[in-house]
Coordinates of C-alpha atoms and ligand atoms in Angstrom, one line a residue:
M1 CA -32.5 26.0 -189.6
A2 CA -32.7 29.4 -191.2
K3 CA -34.8 31.8 -189.3
K4 CA -35.8 34.0 -192.3
L5 CA -38.5 32.5 -194.4
W6 CA -36.8 34.0 -197.4
E7 CA -33.2 33.3 -196.5
K8 CA -31.4 31.5 -199.3
S9 CA -27.6 31.9 -199.7
I10 CA -26.7 35.5 -198.7
D11 CA -26.2 36.3 -195.0
V12 CA -28.5 39.1 -193.6
N13 CA -26.7 42.3 -192.5
P14 CA -27.6 42.7 -188.8
E15 CA -28.1 46.5 -189.0
I16 CA -30.5 46.1 -192.0
E17 CA -32.3 43.4 -190.1
R18 CA -32.8 45.5 -187.0
F19 CA -34.1 48.4 -189.1
T20 CA -36.5 46.3 -191.2
V21 CA -37.9 44.2 -188.3
G22 CA -38.4 47.4 -186.3
R23 CA -40.9 46.8 -183.5
D24 CA -42.6 43.8 -185.1
R25 CA -41.2 41.2 -182.6
E26 CA -43.0 43.1 -179.8
L27 CA -46.1 44.3 -181.6
D28 CA -46.8 41.1 -183.5
L29 CA -47.4 39.4 -180.2
L30 CA -50.8 41.2 -180.3
L31 CA -51.5 39.4 -183.5
A32 CA -50.4 35.9 -182.5
R33 CA -53.8 34.6 -181.5
Y34 CA -55.2 35.7 -184.9
D35 CA -52.3 34.4 -186.9
I36 CA -53.0 31.0 -185.4
I37 CA -56.8 31.2 -186.1
G38 CA -56.0 32.2 -189.7
S39 CA -53.6 29.3 -190.1
I40 CA -56.2 26.8 -188.8
A41 CA -58.7 28.1 -191.3
H42 CA -56.1 28.1 -194.2
S43 CA -54.9 24.6 -193.5
T44 CA -58.5 23.3 -193.3
M45 CA -59.1 24.8 -196.7
L46 CA -55.8 23.3 -198.1
K47 CA -57.0 19.9 -197.0
S48 CA -60.3 20.4 -198.8
I49 CA -58.6 21.1 -202.1
G50 CA -56.2 18.2 -201.7
M51 CA -53.1 20.2 -200.8
L52 CA -52.8 18.5 -197.4
T53 CA -53.9 15.0 -196.3
A54 CA -56.3 14.7 -193.4
E55 CA -53.5 13.5 -191.1
E56 CA -51.3 16.4 -192.1
M57 CA -54.1 18.9 -191.4
E58 CA -54.8 17.2 -188.0
E59 CA -51.1 17.4 -187.0
L60 CA -51.0 21.1 -188.0
H61 CA -54.2 21.9 -186.1
K62 CA -53.0 20.1 -183.0
E63 CA -49.7 22.0 -183.0
L64 CA -51.3 25.3 -183.8
R65 CA -53.6 24.8 -180.8
N66 CA -50.6 24.0 -178.7
I67 CA -49.0 27.2 -179.8
H68 CA -52.2 29.0 -179.0
A69 CA -52.0 27.7 -175.5
T70 CA -48.6 29.3 -175.1
V71 CA -50.1 32.6 -176.4
E72 CA -52.9 32.3 -173.8
N73 CA -50.5 31.7 -170.9
G74 CA -48.1 34.4 -171.9
E75 CA -45.2 32.1 -172.9
F76 CA -45.3 32.8 -176.6
F77 CA -42.5 35.0 -177.9
I78 CA -40.8 35.8 -181.2
E79 CA -37.2 34.6 -181.1
E80 CA -34.1 36.7 -181.8
G81 CA -33.5 36.5 -185.5
V82 CA -37.1 35.8 -186.4
E83 CA -38.8 38.6 -188.3
D84 CA -42.4 38.5 -187.3
V85 CA -45.2 36.4 -185.9
H86 CA -45.9 34.7 -189.2
S87 CA -42.3 33.5 -189.4
Q88 CA -42.3 32.4 -185.8
V89 CA -45.4 30.2 -186.1
E90 CA -44.2 28.6 -189.3
L91 CA -40.8 28.0 -187.7
M92 CA -42.4 26.3 -184.7
L93 CA -44.6 24.1 -186.9
T94 CA -41.6 23.1 -189.0
R95 CA -39.4 22.3 -186.0
K96 CA -42.2 20.1 -184.7
L97 CA -43.7 18.6 -187.8
G98 CA -40.9 18.8 -190.5
D99 CA -42.2 18.8 -194.0
T100 CA -45.8 19.1 -192.9
G101 CA -45.0 22.4 -191.3
K102 CA -43.4 23.5 -194.5
K103 CA -46.6 22.8 -196.5
I104 CA -48.8 25.3 -194.7
H105 CA -47.7 28.3 -196.6
S106 CA -49.0 27.0 -199.9
G107 CA -51.3 29.5 -201.5
R108 CA -50.7 32.3 -199.1
S109 CA -48.2 35.1 -198.4
R110 CA -47.3 37.0 -195.3
N111 CA -49.1 39.9 -197.0
D112 CA -52.5 38.3 -196.7
Q113 CA -51.6 36.7 -193.4
V114 CA -51.0 40.1 -191.8
L115 CA -54.2 41.4 -193.5
V116 CA -56.3 38.6 -192.0
D117 CA -54.5 39.0 -188.6
L118 CA -55.3 42.7 -188.5
K119 CA -58.9 42.1 -189.5
L120 CA -59.4 39.6 -186.8
F121 CA -57.5 41.7 -184.2
T122 CA -59.6 44.7 -185.1
R123 CA -62.9 42.8 -185.2
N124 CA -62.2 41.7 -181.6
G125 CA -61.0 45.2 -180.6
L126 CA -64.1 46.8 -182.1
Q127 CA -66.4 44.4 -180.3
E128 CA -64.8 45.4 -177.0
I129 CA -64.9 49.1 -177.8
C130 CA -68.6 48.8 -178.7
E131 CA -69.4 47.1 -175.4
D132 CA -67.5 49.7 -173.4
V133 CA -69.2 52.5 -175.3
M134 CA -72.6 50.9 -174.4
E135 CA -71.6 50.9 -170.7
L136 CA -70.7 54.5 -170.7
F137 CA -73.9 55.2 -172.7
H138 CA -76.0 53.5 -170.1
A139 CA -74.2 55.4 -167.2
L140 CA -74.9 58.7 -169.0
I141 CA -78.6 57.9 -169.6
K142 CA -79.0 56.8 -166.0
Q143 CA -77.5 60.1 -164.7
S144 CA -79.6 62.1 -167.2
E145 CA -82.8 60.5 -166.0
R146 CA -81.8 60.8 -162.3
H147 CA -81.1 64.6 -162.6
K148 CA -83.5 65.5 -165.3
D149 CA -85.1 68.3 -163.2
V150 CA -81.8 69.9 -162.0
I151 CA -81.2 73.1 -163.9
L152 CA -77.7 74.0 -165.1
P153 CA -76.7 77.3 -166.9
G154 CA -76.2 76.8 -170.6
Y155 CA -73.4 78.9 -172.2
T156 CA -72.7 80.4 -175.6
H157 CA -69.3 82.1 -176.0
L158 CA -68.8 80.8 -172.4
Q159 CA -71.2 83.6 -171.4
V160 CA -74.3 82.6 -169.3
A161 CA -77.0 82.0 -171.9
M162 CA -80.1 80.0 -171.2
P163 CA -81.3 77.4 -168.8
S164 CA -80.0 73.9 -169.5
S165 CA -80.2 70.9 -167.2
F166 CA -78.2 67.9 -166.1
G167 CA -80.7 65.8 -167.9
L168 CA -79.7 67.5 -171.1
W169 CA -76.0 67.6 -170.3
F170 CA -75.6 63.9 -169.6
G171 CA -78.1 62.9 -172.3
A172 CA -76.2 65.0 -174.9
Y173 CA -73.1 62.9 -174.4
A174 CA -75.2 59.7 -174.6
E175 CA -76.6 60.8 -177.9
S176 CA -73.1 61.7 -179.1
L177 CA -72.0 58.2 -178.4
A178 CA -75.1 56.9 -180.3
D179 CA -73.8 58.7 -183.4
D180 CA -70.2 57.4 -182.8
M181 CA -71.7 54.0 -182.8
L182 CA -72.8 54.5 -186.4
F183 CA -69.1 55.0 -187.2
L184 CA -68.2 51.9 -185.3
Q185 CA -70.8 49.9 -187.1
A186 CA -69.5 51.0 -190.5
A187 CA -65.9 50.3 -189.3
Y188 CA -67.0 46.8 -188.1
R189 CA -68.7 46.0 -191.4
M190 CA -65.8 47.1 -193.5
C191 CA -63.4 45.2 -191.3
N192 CA -65.5 42.0 -191.3
R193 CA -64.6 40.9 -194.9
N194 CA -62.0 38.2 -195.6
P195 CA -58.8 39.1 -197.3
L196 CA -57.2 35.6 -197.0
G197 CA -56.4 34.0 -200.3
S198 CA -55.3 37.3 -201.9
A199 CA -51.7 36.0 -201.1
A200 CA -49.1 38.5 -202.1
G201 CA -51.9 40.7 -203.6
Y202 CA -52.6 38.9 -206.8
G203 CA -54.1 35.6 -205.8
S204 CA -52.7 32.1 -206.5
S205 CA -52.7 29.4 -209.2
F206 CA -53.9 26.9 -206.5
P207 CA -57.7 26.5 -206.6
L208 CA -58.1 28.1 -203.2
D209 CA -61.6 27.9 -201.7
R210 CA -62.0 31.4 -200.3
T211 CA -65.7 31.0 -199.6
M212 CA -64.7 28.2 -197.2
T213 CA -62.1 30.3 -195.2
T214 CA -64.7 33.2 -195.2
E215 CA -67.2 30.9 -193.5
L216 CA -64.7 29.3 -191.2
L217 CA -63.5 32.6 -189.9
G218 CA -67.0 34.0 -189.4
F219 CA -66.6 36.9 -191.8
D220 CA -69.7 38.4 -193.4
S221 CA -68.2 38.1 -196.9
M222 CA -64.8 38.5 -198.5
N223 CA -62.8 41.3 -200.1
Y224 CA -63.4 39.7 -203.5
N225 CA -60.9 41.4 -205.7
V226 CA -57.4 40.3 -204.6
V227 CA -55.8 43.6 -205.6
Y228 CA -58.4 45.4 -203.6
A229 CA -57.9 43.1 -200.6
Q230 CA -54.3 44.2 -200.5
M231 CA -55.3 47.8 -201.1
G232 CA -57.4 47.5 -198.0
R233 CA -54.2 47.5 -195.8
G234 CA -54.0 51.0 -194.4
K235 CA -57.4 52.0 -195.7
C236 CA -59.1 49.7 -193.3
E237 CA -57.0 50.9 -190.4
R238 CA -57.5 54.5 -191.3
N239 CA -61.3 54.2 -191.5
I240 CA -61.4 52.3 -188.2
A241 CA -59.3 55.0 -186.7
F242 CA -61.9 57.5 -187.8
A243 CA -64.5 55.6 -185.8
L244 CA -62.2 55.4 -182.7
A245 CA -61.4 59.1 -183.1
S246 CA -65.1 59.9 -183.2
V247 CA -65.6 58.2 -179.8
A248 CA -62.4 59.9 -178.5
G249 CA -63.8 63.3 -179.6
T250 CA -67.0 62.7 -177.5
L251 CA -64.8 61.7 -174.5
S252 CA -62.4 64.7 -174.7
K253 CA -65.3 67.2 -174.8
L254 CA -67.0 65.5 -171.9
A255 CA -63.7 65.6 -170.0
F256 CA -63.3 69.3 -170.7
D257 CA -66.8 70.1 -169.5
A258 CA -66.3 67.9 -166.4
C259 CA -63.0 69.6 -165.5
M260 CA -64.5 73.1 -166.0
F261 CA -67.8 72.3 -164.1
N262 CA -65.7 70.9 -161.3
S263 CA -63.7 74.1 -160.9
Q264 CA -64.6 76.2 -157.8
N265 CA -65.6 79.1 -160.2
F266 CA -68.4 76.9 -161.6
G267 CA -69.0 74.4 -158.8
F268 CA -71.6 72.5 -160.9
V269 CA -70.3 69.0 -160.3
K270 CA -68.1 67.3 -157.8
L271 CA -65.8 64.5 -158.7
P272 CA -65.8 61.6 -156.2
A273 CA -62.8 62.3 -153.8
E274 CA -61.2 59.0 -154.7
C275 CA -61.0 60.1 -158.4
T276 CA -59.1 63.3 -157.6
T277 CA -55.4 63.8 -157.1
G278 CA -53.4 66.1 -154.7
S279 CA -50.7 68.7 -155.0
S280 CA -47.2 68.4 -153.5
I281 CA -47.3 72.0 -152.2
M282 CA -51.0 73.1 -151.9
P283 CA -52.7 71.0 -149.2
H284 CA -56.3 71.9 -150.2
K285 CA -56.1 70.6 -153.8
K286 CA -58.3 67.9 -155.3
N287 CA -57.4 68.0 -159.0
P288 CA -59.3 66.4 -161.9
D289 CA -56.1 64.8 -163.3
V290 CA -58.1 61.8 -164.5
F291 CA -60.2 63.9 -166.8
E292 CA -57.2 65.9 -168.0
L293 CA -55.3 62.8 -168.9
L294 CA -58.4 61.4 -170.5
R295 CA -58.7 64.6 -172.6
A296 CA -55.1 64.5 -173.7
R297 CA -55.2 60.8 -174.6
C298 CA -58.4 61.2 -176.5
N299 CA -57.1 64.3 -178.3
R300 CA -54.1 62.2 -179.3
L301 CA -56.3 59.5 -180.5
Q302 CA -58.0 62.0 -182.8
A303 CA -54.7 62.4 -184.6
L304 CA -54.7 58.7 -185.5
P305 CA -56.5 58.9 -188.8
T306 CA -54.2 61.7 -189.9
D307 CA -51.1 59.8 -188.8
I308 CA -52.2 56.7 -190.7
T309 CA -53.1 58.8 -193.7
L310 CA -49.6 60.3 -193.8
I311 CA -48.0 56.9 -193.8
M312 CA -50.2 55.3 -196.5
N313 CA -50.9 58.4 -198.6
N314 CA -49.8 58.3 -202.2
L315 CA -48.7 54.7 -202.2
P316 CA -49.7 53.0 -205.4
S317 CA -51.5 49.7 -205.3
G318 CA -49.6 46.6 -204.1
Y319 CA -47.8 45.8 -200.9
F320 CA -45.1 48.1 -199.4
R321 CA -43.2 47.8 -196.2
D322 CA -44.4 51.3 -195.2
L323 CA -47.6 49.5 -194.1
Q324 CA -45.8 47.7 -191.3
I325 CA -45.3 51.0 -189.4
I326 CA -49.1 51.6 -189.2
K327 CA -49.2 48.7 -186.6
E328 CA -47.1 50.9 -184.2
L329 CA -49.9 53.5 -184.0
F330 CA -52.9 51.4 -184.7
L331 CA -52.6 48.4 -182.4
P332 CA -52.1 50.3 -179.1
A333 CA -55.0 52.6 -179.9
F334 CA -57.6 50.0 -178.8
T335 CA -56.2 49.6 -175.3
S336 CA -55.8 53.3 -174.9
L337 CA -59.4 54.0 -175.9
K338 CA -60.7 51.2 -173.7
E339 CA -58.9 52.5 -170.7
C340 CA -60.3 56.0 -171.3
L341 CA -63.9 54.6 -171.7
A342 CA -63.5 52.6 -168.5
M343 CA -62.3 55.6 -166.5
A344 CA -65.1 57.8 -167.9
T345 CA -67.8 55.3 -167.0
Y346 CA -66.4 54.8 -163.5
I347 CA -66.5 58.6 -162.8
I348 CA -69.8 59.4 -164.6
D349 CA -71.4 56.7 -162.4
R350 CA -70.2 58.5 -159.3
I351 CA -70.1 62.2 -160.2
E352 CA -72.2 64.4 -157.9
V353 CA -74.3 67.3 -159.2
N354 CA -75.0 70.6 -157.5
R355 CA -78.8 71.0 -157.0
N356 CA -78.5 74.6 -155.8
I357 CA -76.8 76.3 -158.7
L358 CA -79.7 78.8 -159.2
D359 CA -79.3 80.2 -155.6
D360 CA -76.5 82.3 -157.1
S361 CA -77.9 85.5 -158.6
R362 CA -75.2 85.7 -161.3
Y363 CA -77.3 83.2 -163.2
D364 CA -80.5 85.2 -163.1
A365 CA -80.1 86.7 -166.5
M366 CA -80.3 83.3 -168.2
F367 CA -84.1 83.4 -167.6
S368 CA -84.5 86.5 -169.8
V369 CA -85.6 84.4 -172.8
E370 CA -88.1 82.6 -170.7
E371 CA -89.6 86.1 -169.8
V372 CA -89.6 87.2 -173.4
N373 CA -91.4 84.1 -174.5
R374 CA -94.0 84.5 -171.8
L375 CA -94.8 88.0 -173.0
A376 CA -94.9 86.8 -176.6
T377 CA -97.2 84.0 -175.6
D378 CA -99.5 86.6 -174.0
G379 CA -99.7 88.4 -177.3
M380 CA -96.8 91.0 -177.4
P381 CA -94.8 90.8 -180.6
F382 CA -91.5 89.0 -180.0
R383 CA -89.3 91.9 -180.9
D384 CA -91.2 94.3 -178.5
A385 CA -91.0 91.7 -175.7
Y386 CA -87.2 91.3 -176.4
K387 CA -86.7 95.0 -176.1
K388 CA -88.8 95.4 -173.0
V389 CA -86.9 92.6 -171.1
G390 CA -83.6 94.0 -172.3
L391 CA -84.4 97.4 -171.0
D392 CA -85.6 96.0 -167.7
I393 CA -82.4 94.1 -167.2
E394 CA -80.3 97.2 -168.0
A395 CA -82.4 99.2 -165.5
G396 CA -82.0 96.5 -162.8
R397 CA -85.8 95.9 -162.9
F398 CA -85.6 92.2 -164.0
T399 CA -86.7 89.6 -161.5
P400 CA -86.5 86.2 -163.0
C401 CA -89.2 83.6 -162.8
K402 CA -87.3 80.3 -162.5
E403 CA -90.2 78.1 -163.6
I404 CA -89.2 76.2 -166.7
H405 CA -91.7 74.8 -169.2
H406 CA -89.9 73.3 -172.1
T407 CA -92.0 70.7 -173.8
H408 CA -90.7 70.1 -177.4
E409 CA -88.7 67.0 -178.3
G410 CA -85.2 67.0 -176.9
S411 CA -85.8 69.9 -174.6
I412 CA -85.4 70.1 -170.8
G413 CA -88.9 68.9 -170.2
N414 CA -89.0 66.2 -172.8
L415 CA -85.5 64.6 -173.1
C416 CA -86.5 61.7 -175.4
N417 CA -83.9 59.5 -173.8
D418 CA -86.1 56.5 -174.8
K419 CA -85.7 57.5 -178.4
I420 CA -82.0 57.9 -178.0
E421 CA -81.7 54.5 -176.4
E422 CA -83.7 52.9 -179.2
F423 CA -81.5 54.4 -181.8
M424 CA -78.3 53.3 -180.1
Q425 CA -79.6 49.8 -179.4
G426 CA -80.6 49.3 -183.0
T427 CA -77.2 50.2 -184.3
Y428 CA -75.5 48.0 -181.7
D429 CA -77.7 45.0 -182.3
S430 CA -77.1 45.1 -186.1
M431 CA -73.6 43.9 -185.5
D432 CA -73.5 40.1 -185.0
F433 CA -70.6 39.7 -182.6
G434 CA -71.8 36.2 -181.7
K435 CA -71.1 34.8 -185.2
A436 CA -67.5 36.0 -185.2
R437 CA -66.8 34.8 -181.7
D438 CA -68.4 31.4 -182.3
A439 CA -66.3 30.9 -185.5
E440 CA -63.1 31.7 -183.7
A441 CA -63.9 29.5 -180.7
A442 CA -64.8 26.6 -183.1
L443 CA -61.4 26.9 -184.9
L444 CA -59.5 27.0 -181.6
N445 CA -61.3 24.3 -179.8
R446 CA -62.3 21.7 -182.3
Ligands
LIG501 N1 -44.2 42.5 -191.0 C1 -44.8 42.7 -192.3 C2 -45.9 43.8 -192.3 O1 -46.4 44.1 -191.3 C3 -45.4 41.4 -192.7 C4 -45.5 41.3 -194.2 C5 -44.2 41.1 -194.8 N2 -44.3 41.1 -196.3 C6 -43.3 41.4 -197.1 N3 -43.5 41.3 -198.3 N4 -42.1 41.7 -196.6 O2 -46.2 44.3 -193.3

């Protein structure tokens, strides 16, 4: 049996084959589950329009679920000489079911198969990322509340500036994640539209019921225009990459702060001992390698939208093999970000804060603005108060009052963490993960 779906009479040059298949036999394994789910929905629809008998559909479903079991237990693989997961699944169906297996490809192309596989893969990946982001968010809010009264120097230009607090510091990263969640929500909604039925990119003369596959697969709606559905390849990945990059940007900044605050020269936080690593020569070392690697990995993730853009940029409409390469960058990004989120949550949960930072007189000057504001509240014009305090500091006459009374929204004394939580939860709840999960489970278990 020929292993290429398109093999007719000419033998395939093995060098060309190796080059064109690239890493698909390895990477497409990540899509196998979704290829099967898509095929179950497609064959259900083919039966409904009379392209398959009920028995043929049942046979296909049974066999597709058997193949799914091999994916679940790790036995599924793409054979030597087989190009991709779409070819492998069809080959297995045809070996087992003969002509019935050969009928499943009516009204579809690998172009819309890979589109739907990617959408389902991404939908699941985004669900997991959103859940992991929520966990880190809650860890940050918890720490913010726990340490809301512990003062921390705030910096501008990396020069001691004004009083900040651990309540503000932890809470700032929580609110940053709440904004990132808006990106994830947009990415999820854009991803959650059905491309199946666009076939090679121009639809089909079979009377496909795309509404049916949209419902079966639990999509919100479809990519209606078949040309646009194909144009979504690359665009969808790039936009989702922007959402992942936004989360990664929050994490890399958090990691840099944590590394810096953990340094002896700052000594503001202490990483749990089990989260630090040693040196081969310096016996005293407890290095923050975890945060450094997290920072590097998250910085690399921020290049992803650009990497994808460079691959798909300036392609006209219609399918091109260029798009295959995007999978190499895009698919592994989800695991990488999830690993970073898990590490960050673990450490943030356990990080210790220094409650005695203010004992060190080098931070005294950060109370200068507090003093200026006190004089201004008592009636001295702000500019005069500013000048007086400045001169006092220069003359060594400034003794800081370390009482802090910040009351406005989002300040040290009024963090508004409840508002931040409400905003985050609203965005998260607007994505109906249950609908997608139920649809996939129903297709696999029926
Ligand atoms: N491996 C291919 C990809 O990821 C699948 C689609 C192949 N389509 C084609 N016309 N050669 O793009």
